[in-house]
């Protein structure tokens, strides 16, 4: 779904205005950005703090997502119960009026029979309920014409009993709903507080992640973090495994996002136009390979900050820039949907987001519109 562009997220190569009228060439800067060369699995093993902070961000994000899902289920249940309670209230009011009318009708019939000694007939030859009464001398005819009135009284009595039974059942349901709604309100308040708590901790962890990313850039050593096994924890490992099982060959680079700066944007923010599509996401959001392929380059500095380039089997390349942490290194085979990094705000960026490009070569300068490219492969943003 396309979202409103957020002006505060600036991404991709930008024009830097400093002294005189000197303009830095982002093409040169990108070309000069260091690339991490493939190495043995243990080479460039990340510091323990990187793994710990990365895992904590992912764990808290998963915990917050689950808490929000539980809260949403409680909210929907409470909404459904409120609607049912309102429906019961309307139904009970209607049935109360029906019971009142039945009692009045049954009472009128009983009083009429009492006045006539049990023989009540109407002038219309009916059951005595509608019109003036007449006196008949023939007892056989009196008995014959009394039968409908007796049956009517019995029928009114049965209807009244049934209405009272139904009303008692509905009133019991209404009382039960009131108790259940009270419990749901308490659950909602408790979950709301839990969400606020975990999101506060998550915000702190995201700050730590940004600090880790900046330290990596300062050192020129942007080593990938290994989330396999116990290093990340079972919840993170399960979430990563779920993301790597997309139903189709191509997928979005992030799951939940707002589209911000688009391809081809011009202005003071970019020298020569914006070369990708920006996805506004919080720092620490898992970034996924849009399709199967091999990581062929890893940047650690320059306008793109921490970045990865994936070569796909069809000859196209995808780039993922401004990352906080890479989760893959050059030479690694990746699947569509597999986590390859966490979003951040490294490089030429004024806010956390993912800068995503599709290129015909691995180098800067060969980009095409990524929204159209994904759309041609069945992926709608």
Short mmCIF file of C-alpha atoms in Angstrom, two decimals:
data_model
loop_
_atom_site.label_atom_id
_atom_site.label_comp_id
_atom_site.label_asym_id
_atom_site.label_seq_id
_atom_site.Cartn_x
_atom_site.Cartn_y
_atom_site.Cartn_z
CA UNK A 1 0.00 0.00 0.00
CA UNK A 2 1.44 3.39 -0.90
CA UNK A 3 1.77 5.84 1.92
CA UNK A 4 2.22 9.57 2.20
CA UNK A 5 5.76 10.73 1.67
CA UNK A 6 7.51 11.81 4.82
CA UNK A 7 9.69 14.81 4.20
CA UNK A 8 11.91 14.28 7.22
CA UNK A 9 13.47 11.12 5.78
CA UNK A 10 16.22 11.99 3.35
CA UNK A 11 18.03 9.12 1.76
CA UNK A 12 20.50 8.18 -0.92
CA UNK A 13 23.40 10.23 -2.22
CA UNK A 14 22.96 13.94 -1.47
CA UNK A 15 24.57 17.23 -2.38
CA UNK A 16 26.73 18.64 0.41
CA UNK A 17 26.99 22.42 0.58
CA UNK A 18 29.98 23.53 2.72
CA UNK A 19 32.34 26.35 1.62
CA UNK A 20 32.55 28.37 -1.54
CA UNK A 21 30.32 26.57 -3.98
CA UNK A 22 32.03 23.27 -3.76
CA UNK A 23 29.75 20.32 -4.42
CA UNK A 24 30.87 16.84 -3.51
CA UNK A 25 30.34 14.23 -6.19
CA UNK A 26 28.39 11.42 -4.66
CA UNK A 27 29.36 9.11 -7.51
CA UNK A 28 33.00 9.47 -6.55
CA UNK A 29 32.20 9.08 -2.89
CA UNK A 30 30.31 5.88 -3.48
CA UNK A 31 33.01 4.51 -5.71
CA UNK A 32 35.54 5.22 -2.97
CA UNK A 33 33.48 3.58 -0.19
CA UNK A 34 35.31 0.59 1.25
CA UNK A 35 33.99 -2.84 0.39
CA UNK A 36 34.29 -5.82 2.70
CA UNK A 37 35.97 -8.67 0.89
CA UNK A 38 34.84 -12.25 1.30
CA UNK A 39 36.67 -14.11 4.02
CA UNK A 40 36.53 -17.21 6.11
CA UNK A 41 33.47 -17.62 8.34
CA UNK A 42 35.25 -16.60 11.53
CA UNK A 43 37.06 -13.63 9.97
CA UNK A 44 35.65 -10.31 11.19
CA UNK A 45 33.63 -11.95 13.92
CA UNK A 46 31.51 -9.16 15.44
CA UNK A 47 32.17 -7.93 18.95
CA UNK A 48 29.94 -9.45 21.60
CA UNK A 49 28.20 -6.11 22.08
CA UNK A 50 27.08 -6.03 18.45
CA UNK A 51 25.49 -9.46 18.71
CA UNK A 52 23.95 -8.67 22.07
CA UNK A 53 22.45 -5.34 20.99
CA UNK A 54 21.24 -6.72 17.67
CA UNK A 55 19.56 -9.68 19.35
CA UNK A 56 18.00 -7.44 22.01
CA UNK A 57 16.48 -5.12 19.39
CA UNK A 58 15.02 -8.06 17.48
CA UNK A 59 13.78 -9.77 20.63
CA UNK A 60 12.08 -6.62 21.95
CA UNK A 61 10.58 -5.84 18.53
CA UNK A 62 9.11 -9.36 18.41
CA UNK A 63 7.84 -9.01 21.98
CA UNK A 64 6.24 -5.65 21.17
CA UNK A 65 4.62 -7.07 18.02
CA UNK A 66 3.16 -10.00 19.94
CA UNK A 67 1.87 -7.69 22.68
CA UNK A 68 0.19 -5.48 20.08
CA UNK A 69 -1.41 -8.54 18.47
CA UNK A 70 -2.77 -9.68 21.84
CA UNK A 71 -4.03 -6.18 22.56
CA UNK A 72 -5.75 -6.05 19.17
CA UNK A 73 -7.46 -9.41 19.83
CA UNK A 74 -8.69 -8.13 23.21
CA UNK A 75 -9.87 -4.88 21.64
CA UNK A 76 -11.83 -6.72 18.93
CA UNK A 77 -13.36 -9.06 21.51
CA UNK A 78 -14.41 -6.12 23.69
CA UNK A 79 -15.89 -4.35 20.68
CA UNK A 80 -17.88 -7.47 19.76
CA UNK A 81 -19.16 -7.82 23.29
CA UNK A 82 -20.22 -4.17 23.44
CA UNK A 83 -22.20 -4.66 20.23
CA UNK A 84 -23.81 -7.82 21.62
CA UNK A 85 -24.67 -6.05 24.90
CA UNK A 86 -26.36 -3.24 22.98
CA UNK A 87 -28.29 -5.79 20.92
CA UNK A 88 -29.38 -7.61 24.08
CA UNK A 89 -30.53 -4.35 25.62
CA UNK A 90 -32.73 -3.59 22.62
CA UNK A 91 -34.10 -7.13 22.55
CA UNK A 92 -34.92 -7.09 26.28
CA UNK A 93 -36.76 -3.79 25.94
CA UNK A 94 -38.89 -5.18 23.10
CA UNK A 95 -39.61 -8.41 24.98
CA UNK A 96 -40.51 -6.43 28.08
CA UNK A 97 -43.14 -4.58 26.08
CA UNK A 98 -44.42 -7.90 24.66
CA UNK A 99 -44.70 -9.42 28.13
CA UNK A 100 -46.57 -6.39 29.37
CA UNK A 101 -49.04 -6.62 26.48
CA UNK A 102 -49.53 -10.35 27.05
CA UNK A 103 -50.21 -9.80 30.75
CA UNK A 104 -52.72 -7.08 29.96
CA UNK A 105 -54.46 -9.26 27.37
CA UNK A 106 -54.55 -12.30 29.63
CA UNK A 107 -55.82 -10.18 32.50
CA UNK A 108 -58.58 -8.66 30.40
CA UNK A 109 -59.74 -12.11 29.29
CA UNK A 110 -59.72 -13.38 32.87
CA UNK A 111 -61.70 -10.40 34.15
CA UNK A 112 -64.28 -10.78 31.39
CA UNK A 113 -64.82 -14.46 32.21
CA UNK A 114 -65.06 -13.65 35.91
CA UNK A 115 -67.82 -11.11 35.29
CA UNK A 116 -69.85 -13.59 33.22
CA UNK A 117 -69.25 -16.59 35.38
CA UNK A 118 -66.85 -18.13 32.88
CA UNK A 119 -69.13 -17.67 29.87
CA UNK A 120 -67.87 -14.74 27.82
CA UNK A 121 -68.85 -14.31 24.20
CA UNK A 122 -68.72 -11.35 21.88
CA UNK A 123 -71.44 -9.96 19.70
CA UNK A 124 -69.28 -10.81 16.73
CA UNK A 125 -69.52 -14.48 17.62
CA UNK A 126 -65.82 -14.58 18.43
CA UNK A 127 -63.93 -15.32 21.59
CA UNK A 128 -65.18 -12.45 23.68
CA UNK A 129 -62.16 -10.19 23.16
CA UNK A 130 -63.48 -7.70 20.70
CA UNK A 131 -66.75 -5.89 21.22
CA UNK A 132 -69.91 -5.78 23.33
CA UNK A 133 -71.03 -8.89 25.09
CA UNK A 134 -74.39 -10.65 24.71
CA UNK A 135 -76.31 -12.94 27.01
CA UNK A 136 -77.31 -16.34 25.63
CA UNK A 137 -80.01 -18.54 27.19
CA UNK A 138 -78.97 -21.82 25.58
CA UNK A 139 -76.28 -23.44 27.84
CA UNK A 140 -75.12 -25.78 25.04
CA UNK A 141 -74.40 -22.79 22.80
CA UNK A 142 -72.76 -20.97 25.70
CA UNK A 143 -70.37 -23.90 26.29
CA UNK A 144 -69.67 -24.26 22.57
CA UNK A 145 -68.82 -20.57 22.21
CA UNK A 146 -66.73 -20.53 25.38
CA UNK A 147 -64.15 -22.98 23.98
CA UNK A 148 -62.25 -20.42 21.82
CA UNK A 149 -61.93 -18.07 24.80
CA UNK A 150 -60.49 -20.82 26.98
CA UNK A 151 -58.04 -21.81 24.32
CA UNK A 152 -57.03 -18.17 23.85
CA UNK A 153 -56.37 -17.75 27.55
CA UNK A 154 -54.27 -20.91 27.55
CA UNK A 155 -52.34 -19.76 24.53
CA UNK A 156 -51.69 -16.36 26.09
CA UNK A 157 -50.49 -18.09 29.23
CA UNK A 158 -48.06 -20.28 27.30
CA UNK A 159 -46.75 -17.31 25.35
CA UNK A 160 -46.21 -15.34 28.54
CA UNK A 161 -44.32 -18.23 30.16
CA UNK A 162 -42.11 -18.60 27.08
CA UNK A 163 -41.42 -14.86 26.93
CA UNK A 164 -40.43 -14.83 30.60
CA UNK A 165 -38.17 -17.84 30.10
CA UNK A 166 -36.47 -16.21 27.09
CA UNK A 167 -36.07 -12.92 28.92
CA UNK A 168 -34.45 -14.64 31.90
CA UNK A 169 -31.99 -16.34 29.55
CA UNK A 170 -31.15 -13.06 27.81
CA UNK A 171 -30.76 -11.26 31.12
CA UNK A 172 -28.35 -13.98 32.31
CA UNK A 173 -26.36 -13.56 29.08
CA UNK A 174 -26.25 -9.80 29.60
CA UNK A 175 -24.91 -10.25 33.16
CA UNK A 176 -22.28 -12.70 31.89
CA UNK A 177 -21.27 -10.25 29.17
CA UNK A 178 -20.87 -7.49 31.73
CA UNK A 179 -18.49 -9.67 33.77
CA UNK A 180 -16.56 -10.70 30.66
CA UNK A 181 -16.29 -7.12 29.41
CA UNK A 182 -14.94 -6.05 32.77
CA UNK A 183 -12.24 -8.72 32.47
CA UNK A 184 -11.43 -7.66 28.91
CA UNK A 185 -11.12 -4.05 30.01
CA UNK A 186 -8.62 -5.10 32.67
CA UNK A 187 -6.70 -7.21 30.14
CA UNK A 188 -6.64 -4.29 27.70
CA UNK A 189 -5.29 -1.92 30.34
CA UNK A 190 -2.64 -4.46 31.38
CA UNK A 191 -1.56 -5.10 27.78
CA UNK A 192 -1.49 -1.39 27.03
CA UNK A 193 0.90 -0.85 29.92
CA UNK A 194 3.02 -3.82 28.77
CA UNK A 195 3.22 -2.34 25.27
CA UNK A 196 4.35 1.03 26.61
CA UNK A 197 7.00 -0.65 28.74
CA UNK A 198 8.45 -2.84 26.00
CA UNK A 199 8.39 0.00 23.46
CA UNK A 200 10.34 2.22 25.85
CA UNK A 201 12.95 -0.52 26.23
CA UNK A 202 12.95 -1.03 22.46
CA UNK A 203 13.61 2.67 21.88
CA UNK A 204 16.62 2.49 24.20
CA UNK A 205 17.91 -0.61 22.40
CA UNK A 206 17.53 1.12 19.03
CA UNK A 207 19.67 3.97 20.34
CA UNK A 208 22.26 1.39 21.37
CA UNK A 209 22.08 -0.16 17.91
CA UNK A 210 22.70 3.18 16.23
CA UNK A 211 25.68 3.70 18.51
CA UNK A 212 27.06 0.26 17.56
CA UNK A 213 26.60 1.11 13.87
CA UNK A 214 28.42 4.41 14.23
CA UNK A 215 31.27 2.72 16.11
CA UNK A 216 31.58 0.21 13.27
CA UNK A 217 31.77 3.01 10.71
CA UNK A 218 34.33 4.89 12.78
CA UNK A 219 36.50 1.77 12.95
CA UNK A 220 35.98 0.92 9.27
CA UNK A 221 35.02 -2.60 10.30
CA UNK A 222 31.36 -3.40 9.55
CA UNK A 223 31.43 -7.12 10.24
CA UNK A 224 28.21 -9.14 9.90
CA UNK A 225 26.39 -10.32 13.00
CA UNK A 226 25.66 -14.03 13.25
CA UNK A 227 22.13 -14.73 14.52
CA UNK A 228 22.38 -18.50 14.25
CA UNK A 229 21.48 -20.76 17.17
CA UNK A 230 21.75 -19.56 20.75
CA UNK A 231 23.56 -16.37 19.81
CA UNK A 232 20.26 -14.61 19.07
CA UNK A 233 17.74 -16.62 21.05
CA UNK A 234 14.94 -18.93 19.94
CA UNK A 235 12.31 -16.22 19.38
CA UNK A 236 14.55 -14.28 17.00
CA UNK A 237 15.63 -17.45 15.20
CA UNK A 238 11.98 -18.49 14.68
CA UNK A 239 11.05 -15.06 13.35
CA UNK A 240 14.00 -15.08 10.95
CA UNK A 241 13.07 -18.56 9.74
CA UNK A 242 9.45 -17.48 9.11
CA UNK A 243 10.58 -14.50 7.04
CA UNK A 244 12.69 -16.70 4.79
CA UNK A 245 9.68 -18.69 3.56
CA UNK A 246 7.89 -16.29 1.18
CA UNK A 247 5.14 -17.70 -0.99
CA UNK A 248 6.58 -16.17 -4.18
CA UNK A 249 9.89 -15.75 -5.98
CA UNK A 250 10.13 -12.02 -5.23
CA UNK A 251 9.13 -10.09 -2.14
CA UNK A 252 9.35 -6.65 -0.46
CA UNK A 253 12.61 -5.64 1.22
CA UNK A 254 10.75 -4.82 4.45
CA UNK A 255 7.40 -6.01 5.74
CA UNK A 256 5.90 -2.90 7.34
CA UNK A 257 6.90 0.55 6.10
CA UNK A 258 5.99 3.96 4.74
CA UNK A 259 7.24 4.91 1.32
CA UNK A 260 9.16 8.16 1.44
CA UNK A 261 11.54 9.55 -1.23
CA UNK A 262 10.98 7.88 -4.59
CA UNK A 263 13.17 7.11 -7.56
CA UNK A 264 14.27 10.07 -9.68
CA UNK A 265 13.65 12.73 -7.06
CA UNK A 266 15.50 15.98 -7.72
CA UNK A 267 16.51 18.87 -5.53
CA UNK A 268 19.16 20.02 -3.10
CA UNK A 269 19.18 16.65 -1.35
CA UNK A 270 20.67 14.72 -4.27
CA UNK A 271 23.35 15.43 -6.85
CA UNK A 272 21.87 14.08 -10.07
CA UNK A 273 18.59 12.66 -8.75
CA UNK A 274 17.52 10.05 -6.22
CA UNK A 275 18.63 6.61 -7.37
CA UNK A 276 16.35 4.38 -5.33
CA UNK A 277 13.18 4.02 -3.28
CA UNK A 278 13.23 4.88 0.43
CA UNK A 279 11.27 2.89 3.00
CA UNK A 280 10.74 4.76 6.26
CA UNK A 281 11.10 2.17 9.04
CA UNK A 282 12.40 2.23 12.63
CA UNK A 283 16.04 1.43 13.25
CA UNK A 284 16.54 -2.29 13.72
CA UNK A 285 13.83 -3.35 11.25
CA UNK A 286 14.80 -6.62 9.51
CA UNK A 287 15.78 -6.01 5.88
CA UNK A 288 15.10 -8.91 3.50
CA UNK A 289 16.59 -10.00 0.22
CA UNK A 290 13.94 -9.31 -2.42
CA UNK A 291 14.92 -12.46 -4.29
CA UNK A 292 17.35 -15.35 -4.21
CA UNK A 293 20.94 -14.54 -5.02
CA UNK A 294 24.46 -14.00 -3.72
CA UNK A 295 25.83 -11.10 -1.68
CA UNK A 296 28.59 -9.62 -3.85
CA UNK A 297 29.51 -6.39 -2.02
CA UNK A 298 29.34 -4.90 1.47
CA UNK A 299 29.90 -1.18 1.99
CA UNK A 300 31.22 0.31 5.22
CA UNK A 301 31.18 4.07 4.81
CA UNK A 302 30.43 6.81 2.32
CA UNK A 303 26.98 8.22 1.52
CA UNK A 304 25.35 4.77 1.67
CA UNK A 305 26.83 3.97 5.08
CA UNK A 306 26.62 0.26 5.83
CA UNK A 307 25.22 -1.41 2.72
CA UNK A 308 24.91 -4.70 0.86
CA UNK A 309 24.56 -5.58 -2.82
CA UNK A 310 22.94 -8.87 -3.88
CA UNK A 311 23.37 -10.36 -7.36
CA UNK A 312 20.29 -12.21 -8.60
CA UNK A 313 20.29 -15.07 -11.08
CA UNK A 314 18.57 -13.01 -13.76
CA UNK A 315 21.49 -10.59 -13.99
CA UNK A 316 20.00 -7.84 -11.85
CA UNK A 317 21.43 -6.47 -8.60
CA UNK A 318 19.66 -5.12 -5.52
CA UNK A 319 21.23 -2.72 -3.03
CA UNK A 320 20.25 -2.15 0.61
CA UNK A 321 21.76 0.99 2.16
CA UNK A 322 21.93 2.95 5.44
CA UNK A 323 21.89 -0.29 7.44
CA UNK A 324 22.74 -0.45 11.13
CA UNK A 325 24.00 -4.03 11.01
CA UNK A 326 24.72 -6.44 8.16
CA UNK A 327 23.63 -10.03 8.69
CA UNK A 328 25.40 -11.45 5.61
CA UNK A 329 28.81 -11.10 4.01
CA UNK A 330 30.02 -11.24 0.39
CA UNK A 331 29.84 -14.76 -0.94
CA UNK A 332 26.78 -15.70 1.11
CA UNK A 333 23.88 -17.27 -0.78
CA UNK A 334 20.52 -15.83 0.32
CA UNK A 335 16.91 -16.78 -0.25
CA UNK A 336 13.99 -14.50 -1.09
CA UNK A 337 12.77 -13.01 2.17
CA UNK A 338 15.89 -13.95 4.15
CA UNK A 339 17.09 -11.36 6.65
CA UNK A 340 20.34 -9.81 5.41
CA UNK A 341 20.56 -6.75 7.64
CA UNK A 342 18.85 -4.38 10.05
CA UNK A 343 17.80 -0.91 8.98
CA UNK A 344 19.52 2.12 10.42
CA UNK A 345 20.54 5.66 9.62
CA UNK A 346 24.20 5.32 8.63
CA UNK A 347 25.83 7.35 5.90
CA UNK A 348 24.07 10.26 4.23
CA UNK A 349 20.81 9.95 6.14
CA UNK A 350 18.73 12.20 8.39
CA UNK A 351 16.50 9.48 9.85
CA UNK A 352 16.14 5.71 10.08
CA UNK A 353 15.06 4.14 6.80
CA UNK A 354 16.09 1.72 4.07
CA UNK A 355 17.43 3.03 0.78
CA UNK A 356 16.68 0.33 -1.81
CA UNK A 357 18.01 0.19 -5.37
CA UNK A 358 17.74 -2.12 -8.37
CA UNK A 359 20.71 -1.98 -10.71
CA UNK A 360 21.76 -3.57 -13.96
CA UNK A 361 25.34 -3.77 -12.65
CA UNK A 362 26.73 -3.94 -9.11
CA UNK A 363 28.07 -0.38 -9.40
CA UNK A 364 26.40 2.91 -8.64
CA UNK A 365 24.97 4.66 -11.70
CA UNK A 366 23.02 1.80 -13.28
CA UNK A 367 19.85 2.04 -11.21
CA UNK A 368 16.31 1.62 -12.53
CA UNK A 369 13.00 2.44 -10.84
CA UNK A 370 12.71 -0.27 -8.13
CA UNK A 371 8.95 0.18 -7.70
CA UNK A 372 8.31 -0.55 -11.36
CA UNK A 373 10.86 -3.38 -11.35
CA UNK A 374 9.22 -5.11 -8.40
CA UNK A 375 5.77 -4.46 -9.85
CA UNK A 376 6.73 -6.28 -13.05
CA UNK A 377 7.53 -9.29 -10.83
CA UNK A 378 4.22 -9.23 -9.00
CA UNK A 379 5.32 -7.26 -5.93
CA UNK A 380 3.12 -4.26 -5.14
CA UNK A 381 4.34 -1.62 -2.72
#
